[in-house]
């Protein structure tokens, strides 16, 4: 057979390669440079294409899809503005370690560098916001590059990978290269997944000897797959030690478990933060000592020995110096730890542990998430408590936008399983939650998918109402409408003398009518005693729904550790005043 | 890991796949994360394997240096990262081309000093020389410094290349 007979166009090869990589869904938006790919998509029915209404939303949708399934999310956008619109999403995925493959169109190779129509230096622009990127210069390299990109995106510390595809490469013909049978060793990229056994031994010794231990588990446990969460729970139960989760780690340990202290960090619980502050051994599994966690670095958990398990050596000793670094995949590390713990049956100092738990219980008794209930106005915390009450026995997934509502969602919704909670943690991207919910709903068509939103954030990707209409996605948008960029307002109140510069949300749309304009349903609620009925109605409706919950405009999110303060300088409620922050503290974000 | 705050220069060798954009990745990493580059050299060193070697001299506290190495190692096209400064004895060399324009006593003195520094004359005109000098950076710097009063008009330096002593490859 002559090569021309068996050969296919680059675009067809691409589609074949995606199918071979187990891709089922692509989130995208067409344009001139990717027309050959859209033509190939048209001619097949294995890949489903979801047409979003903005390329940023395509990436967030792919993130929601990826985080809720553990698979790689796939994005397809055109050259120039299509690619630049995707940049926020890519940066978001990089910060939160979400596996994405983003295919971008590019002008034909002979025009690259000519300021051709809709040309952008996509690999240049996306270099700092991807785990890796490729410019495919010939059709021969196309299929191989796609397979490599998927491997890079999902292995090691996951992240977004861009493949820039000049139009001529998509139109030229070549034979197909199948994915390697065994994931071949990449020439230069070889993430370390197996931990050093000596380190495991040292870790077990440190953990066994601890008198005031705490587990601090993060998004890396979720990245590692659902098995890691099971192993984490098993190990934490074997030790009897307390555990806290980061925002990104929520769901890696069941929230209802009595060993769970809640989320830690800037808006974490009193008990979690004080346990971190006062512990003698900290066991970090897949968390990266983010500044939302550590606060003032010099005062962060000053008396503890720290064990840090992370698949990415660059996460270790970046912000906080640790005593025992363990490079490896959380699943493999936990397996080894459990094995050794069982073999050694170490004698934990039960008396010390009991005393430690007793101390923790006194912190817990502060009931730091308590808020003043109001008969007239809906408190946002109350709205979330009621929401949780109605969804907890249903198969549900939660996404959020960014702001106070996000933090309250983290505090008041309980996550019993991994992959049920999608939020933009590292980049804090307003506009993330709704498109992410679209991606989740595509992956889980029968589940209840709710975007907990703020009225400001939701406007950032509101155009996706058109997407949910087209695909009849019953996504629920639960807006905690405080008519303010609440998180901004809170900082202005606490740190800038209550000068509410530009944080009031003027001229908001009528969200009920807005929903209706897109064929969705709109509900509104402002009375606390009508809230339950509204939530029930939202759940019962088989349509996309916007619920506009008018909440207390002045409510602040507590606890709060002001930037630059230490864990034991937490504000617990409206009556606590922030001490005078240092200039250094004021400069922090 | 030390909590040492002292800032030390380190010479780091990085073996990379010689592919488009690799230098931009490395340089972008340094500028994006606010690390320092004192010197950087790059060239293909193994055409068959398509590998280049980048030698970087950077400064930072021990914690930053560790971070720089981990960040470099994380780049997909990077094969190996070695910190020559901590991994035992190594040699560093730099080459400079130094153009001097002078006549009379100064010209004689320049030539005499070049001889002392074992610099080669690689271009000569009635009123100028171009010297080629190699050595560690201190030597090159000293030579350039001496030429300043003797009619220095132009300097080109390669930056540092470095290698560990003994028989082991990178
Ligand atoms: C308004 C706002 C307020 C916030 N407040 C808080 C707060 O109060 N508390 C809080 O916790 N966060 C808060 N955040 C989020 C915060 O910014 C960070 O995103 C978050 O704390 C990081 O979570 P993480 O440490 O679990 O790391 P992630 O970003 O999830 O990173 C995962 C880590 O695990 C590693 N890893 C990946 N895969 C594996 C594997 N297979 N095995 C082992 N390790 C692996 C990675 O290398 C990385 O180091 C807030 C965000 C916003 C927007
Ligand atoms: C794209 C983007 N722009 C700006 C910000 C800064 N920011 C963080 S929270 C916030 C206000 C969010 O307001 P809203 O969505 O109403 O949520 P609330 O805090 O009121 O619950 C802003 C502007 C951001 N995180 N993302
Ligand atoms: Mg708001």
mmCIF file of N, CA and C in Angstrom, chain B residues 30-91:
data_model
loop_
_atom_site.group_PDB
_atom_site.id
_atom_site.type_symbol
_atom_site.label_atom_id
_atom_site.label_comp_id
_atom_site.label_asym_id
_atom_site.label_seq_id
_atom_site.Cartn_x
_atom_site.Cartn_y
_atom_site.Cartn_z
ATOM 1 N N UNK B 30 13.984 31.725 35.518
ATOM 2 C CA UNK B 30 14.777 32.602 36.384
ATOM 3 C C UNK B 30 14.113 33.966 36.526
ATOM 4 N N UNK B 31 13.678 34.556 35.404
ATOM 5 C CA UNK B 31 13.092 35.896 35.525
ATOM 6 C C UNK B 31 11.740 35.814 36.206
ATOM 7 N N UNK B 32 10.943 34.786 35.869
ATOM 8 C CA UNK B 32 9.605 34.680 36.445
ATOM 9 C C UNK B 32 9.625 34.487 37.950
ATOM 10 N N UNK B 33 10.635 33.791 38.447
ATOM 11 C CA UNK B 33 10.675 33.518 39.878
ATOM 12 C C UNK B 33 11.655 34.427 40.615
ATOM 13 N N UNK B 34 12.199 35.361 39.883
ATOM 14 C CA UNK B 34 13.043 36.361 40.535
ATOM 15 C C UNK B 34 14.404 35.837 40.958
ATOM 16 N N UNK B 35 14.884 34.786 40.293
ATOM 17 C CA UNK B 35 16.229 34.319 40.606
ATOM 18 C C UNK B 35 17.206 35.132 39.781
ATOM 19 N N UNK B 36 18.430 35.019 40.232
ATOM 20 C CA UNK B 36 19.517 35.783 39.697
ATOM 21 C C UNK B 36 20.301 34.979 38.669
ATOM 22 N N UNK B 37 20.681 35.593 37.563
ATOM 23 C CA UNK B 37 21.631 34.905 36.668
ATOM 24 C C UNK B 37 22.898 35.743 36.611
ATOM 25 N N UNK B 38 23.997 35.182 37.077
ATOM 26 C CA UNK B 38 25.284 35.887 37.006
ATOM 27 C C UNK B 38 25.938 35.604 35.670
ATOM 28 N N UNK B 39 25.752 34.372 35.222
ATOM 29 C CA UNK B 39 26.368 33.984 33.953
ATOM 30 C C UNK B 39 25.588 32.806 33.399
ATOM 31 N N UNK B 40 25.488 32.774 32.071
ATOM 32 C CA UNK B 40 24.773 31.658 31.461
ATOM 33 C C UNK B 40 25.417 31.334 30.123
ATOM 34 N N UNK B 41 25.740 30.082 29.925
ATOM 35 C CA UNK B 41 26.270 29.683 28.620
ATOM 36 C C UNK B 41 25.484 28.479 28.140
ATOM 37 N N UNK B 42 25.370 28.365 26.833
ATOM 38 C CA UNK B 42 24.647 27.217 26.293
ATOM 39 C C UNK B 42 25.175 26.874 24.915
ATOM 40 N N UNK B 43 25.298 25.568 24.652
ATOM 41 C CA UNK B 43 25.630 25.105 23.299
ATOM 42 C C UNK B 43 25.331 23.621 23.237
ATOM 43 N N UNK B 44 25.108 23.156 22.042
ATOM 44 C CA UNK B 44 24.899 21.725 21.857
ATOM 45 C C UNK B 44 26.176 21.009 22.219
ATOM 46 N N UNK B 45 26.071 19.914 22.965
ATOM 47 C CA UNK B 45 27.266 19.182 23.358
ATOM 48 C C UNK B 45 27.221 17.751 22.879
ATOM 49 N N UNK B 46 26.048 17.272 22.478
ATOM 50 C CA UNK B 46 25.939 15.898 21.994
ATOM 51 C C UNK B 46 24.911 15.873 20.864
ATOM 52 N N UNK B 47 25.438 15.999 19.643
ATOM 53 C CA UNK B 47 24.544 16.131 18.489
ATOM 54 C C UNK B 47 23.745 14.853 18.277
ATOM 55 N N UNK B 48 24.367 13.696 18.531
ATOM 56 C CA UNK B 48 23.688 12.422 18.291
ATOM 57 C C UNK B 48 22.464 12.291 19.186
ATOM 58 N N UNK B 49 22.628 12.632 20.435
ATOM 59 C CA UNK B 49 21.515 12.540 21.392
ATOM 60 C C UNK B 49 20.694 13.820 21.432
ATOM 61 N N UNK B 50 21.099 14.785 20.626
ATOM 62 C CA UNK B 50 20.380 16.054 20.580
ATOM 63 C C UNK B 50 20.337 16.733 21.955
ATOM 64 N N UNK B 51 21.492 16.776 22.600
ATOM 65 C CA UNK B 51 21.538 17.371 23.930
ATOM 66 C C UNK B 51 22.390 18.638 23.954
ATOM 67 N N UNK B 52 21.961 19.579 24.753
ATOM 68 C CA UNK B 52 22.769 20.773 24.993
ATOM 69 C C UNK B 52 23.113 20.833 26.466
ATOM 70 N N UNK B 53 24.152 21.597 26.740
ATOM 71 C CA UNK B 53 24.519 21.792 28.137
ATOM 72 C C UNK B 53 24.445 23.279 28.452
ATOM 73 N N UNK B 54 23.742 23.558 29.519
ATOM 74 C CA UNK B 54 23.637 24.941 29.969
ATOM 75 C C UNK B 54 24.416 25.053 31.275
ATOM 76 N N UNK B 55 25.263 26.049 31.355
ATOM 77 C CA UNK B 55 25.967 26.292 32.623
ATOM 78 C C UNK B 55 25.480 27.622 33.171
ATOM 79 N N UNK B 56 24.981 27.571 34.387
ATOM 80 C CA UNK B 56 24.431 28.791 34.985
ATOM 81 C C UNK B 56 25.166 29.085 36.281
ATOM 82 N N UNK B 57 25.565 30.323 36.443
ATOM 83 C CA UNK B 57 26.060 30.741 37.753
ATOM 84 C C UNK B 57 24.974 31.612 38.357
ATOM 85 N N UNK B 58 24.549 31.232 39.542
ATOM 86 C CA UNK B 58 23.452 31.957 40.184
ATOM 87 C C UNK B 58 23.807 32.174 41.641
ATOM 88 N N UNK B 59 23.099 33.117 42.263
ATOM 89 C CA UNK B 59 23.380 33.413 43.667
ATOM 90 C C UNK B 59 22.109 33.279 44.490
ATOM 91 N N UNK B 60 22.249 32.843 45.705
ATOM 92 C CA UNK B 60 21.075 32.784 46.575
ATOM 93 C C UNK B 60 21.406 32.106 47.879
ATOM 94 N N UNK B 61 20.433 32.129 48.790
ATOM 95 C CA UNK B 61 20.594 31.399 50.046
ATOM 96 C C UNK B 61 20.507 29.911 49.713
ATOM 97 N N UNK B 62 20.971 29.063 50.638
ATOM 98 C CA UNK B 62 20.914 27.623 50.352
ATOM 99 C C UNK B 62 19.494 27.170 49.982
ATOM 100 N N UNK B 63 18.486 27.737 50.644
ATOM 101 C CA UNK B 63 17.110 27.324 50.367
ATOM 102 C C UNK B 63 16.702 27.715 48.935
ATOM 103 N N UNK B 64 17.111 28.916 48.518
ATOM 104 C CA UNK B 64 16.788 29.359 47.149
ATOM 105 C C UNK B 64 17.517 28.498 46.117
ATOM 106 N N UNK B 65 18.778 28.212 46.403
ATOM 107 C CA UNK B 65 19.552 27.394 45.458
ATOM 108 C C UNK B 65 18.885 26.018 45.295
ATOM 109 N N UNK B 66 18.455 25.418 46.399
ATOM 110 C CA UNK B 66 17.746 24.133 46.316
ATOM 111 C C UNK B 66 16.505 24.271 45.450
ATOM 112 N N UNK B 67 15.787 25.359 45.648
ATOM 113 C CA UNK B 67 14.555 25.624 44.910
ATOM 114 C C UNK B 67 14.861 25.781 43.415
ATOM 115 N N UNK B 68 15.921 26.508 43.097
ATOM 116 C CA UNK B 68 16.289 26.711 41.697
ATOM 117 C C UNK B 68 16.569 25.365 41.025
ATOM 118 N N UNK B 69 17.289 24.515 41.728
ATOM 119 C CA UNK B 69 17.627 23.219 41.141
ATOM 120 C C UNK B 69 16.377 22.369 40.942
ATOM 121 N N UNK B 70 15.493 22.391 41.939
ATOM 122 C CA UNK B 70 14.260 21.596 41.824
ATOM 123 C C UNK B 70 13.390 22.127 40.691
ATOM 124 N N UNK B 71 13.337 23.442 40.557
ATOM 125 C CA UNK B 71 12.522 24.031 39.492
ATOM 126 C C UNK B 71 13.103 23.686 38.121
ATOM 127 N N UNK B 72 14.428 23.721 38.006
ATOM 128 C CA UNK B 72 15.056 23.360 36.731
ATOM 129 C C UNK B 72 14.771 21.903 36.394
ATOM 130 N N UNK B 73 14.897 21.065 37.389
ATOM 131 C CA UNK B 73 14.754 19.634 37.183
ATOM 132 C C UNK B 73 13.330 19.281 36.752
ATOM 133 N N UNK B 74 12.400 20.118 37.108
ATOM 134 C CA UNK B 74 10.992 19.887 36.840
ATOM 135 C C UNK B 74 10.632 20.171 35.381
ATOM 136 N N UNK B 75 11.459 20.944 34.694
ATOM 137 C CA UNK B 75 11.166 21.236 33.288
ATOM 138 C C UNK B 75 11.230 19.924 32.496
ATOM 139 N N UNK B 76 10.255 19.707 31.667
ATOM 140 C CA UNK B 76 10.149 18.433 30.953
ATOM 141 C C UNK B 76 11.395 18.119 30.117
ATOM 142 N N UNK B 77 11.977 19.086 29.367
ATOM 143 C CA UNK B 77 13.137 18.727 28.543
ATOM 144 C C UNK B 77 14.469 18.713 29.302
ATOM 145 N N UNK B 78 14.460 18.764 30.606
ATOM 146 C CA UNK B 78 15.711 18.745 31.363
ATOM 147 C C UNK B 78 16.053 17.318 31.783
ATOM 148 N N UNK B 79 17.246 16.872 31.401
ATOM 149 C CA UNK B 79 17.694 15.533 31.780
ATOM 150 C C UNK B 79 18.269 15.509 33.185
ATOM 151 N N UNK B 80 19.173 16.430 33.424
ATOM 152 C CA UNK B 80 19.923 16.369 34.681
ATOM 153 C C UNK B 80 20.316 17.752 35.138
ATOM 154 N N UNK B 81 20.361 17.922 36.436
ATOM 155 C CA UNK B 81 20.806 19.186 37.019
ATOM 156 C C UNK B 81 21.883 18.844 38.039
ATOM 157 N N UNK B 82 23.043 19.457 37.897
ATOM 158 C CA UNK B 82 24.109 19.185 38.867
ATOM 159 C C UNK B 82 24.651 20.499 39.419
ATOM 160 N N UNK B 83 24.775 20.531 40.720
ATOM 161 C CA UNK B 83 25.335 21.705 41.368
ATOM 162 C C UNK B 83 26.825 21.447 41.571
ATOM 163 N N UNK B 84 27.635 21.991 40.684
ATOM 164 C CA UNK B 84 29.073 21.694 40.746
ATOM 165 C C UNK B 84 29.689 22.260 42.014
ATOM 166 N N UNK B 85 29.125 23.321 42.511
ATOM 167 C CA UNK B 85 29.677 23.966 43.696
ATOM 168 C C UNK B 85 29.601 23.055 44.926
ATOM 169 N N UNK B 86 28.540 22.258 45.020
ATOM 170 C CA UNK B 86 28.443 21.396 46.205
ATOM 171 C C UNK B 86 28.890 19.968 45.930
ATOM 172 N N UNK B 87 29.040 19.610 44.629
ATOM 173 C CA UNK B 87 29.326 18.204 44.353
ATOM 174 C C UNK B 87 30.816 17.933 44.185
ATOM 175 N N UNK B 88 31.632 18.598 44.958
ATOM 176 C CA UNK B 88 33.054 18.295 44.911
ATOM 177 C C UNK B 88 33.794 19.242 43.998
ATOM 178 N N UNK B 89 35.104 18.997 43.825
ATOM 179 C CA UNK B 89 35.937 19.950 43.093
ATOM 180 C C UNK B 89 35.549 20.028 41.617
ATOM 181 N N UNK B 90 35.617 21.201 41.098
ATOM 182 C CA UNK B 90 35.320 21.364 39.676
ATOM 183 C C UNK B 90 36.157 22.500 39.113
ATOM 184 N N UNK B 91 36.172 22.596 37.803
ATOM 185 C CA UNK B 91 36.949 23.639 37.142
ATOM 186 C C UNK B 91 36.000 24.537 36.386
#
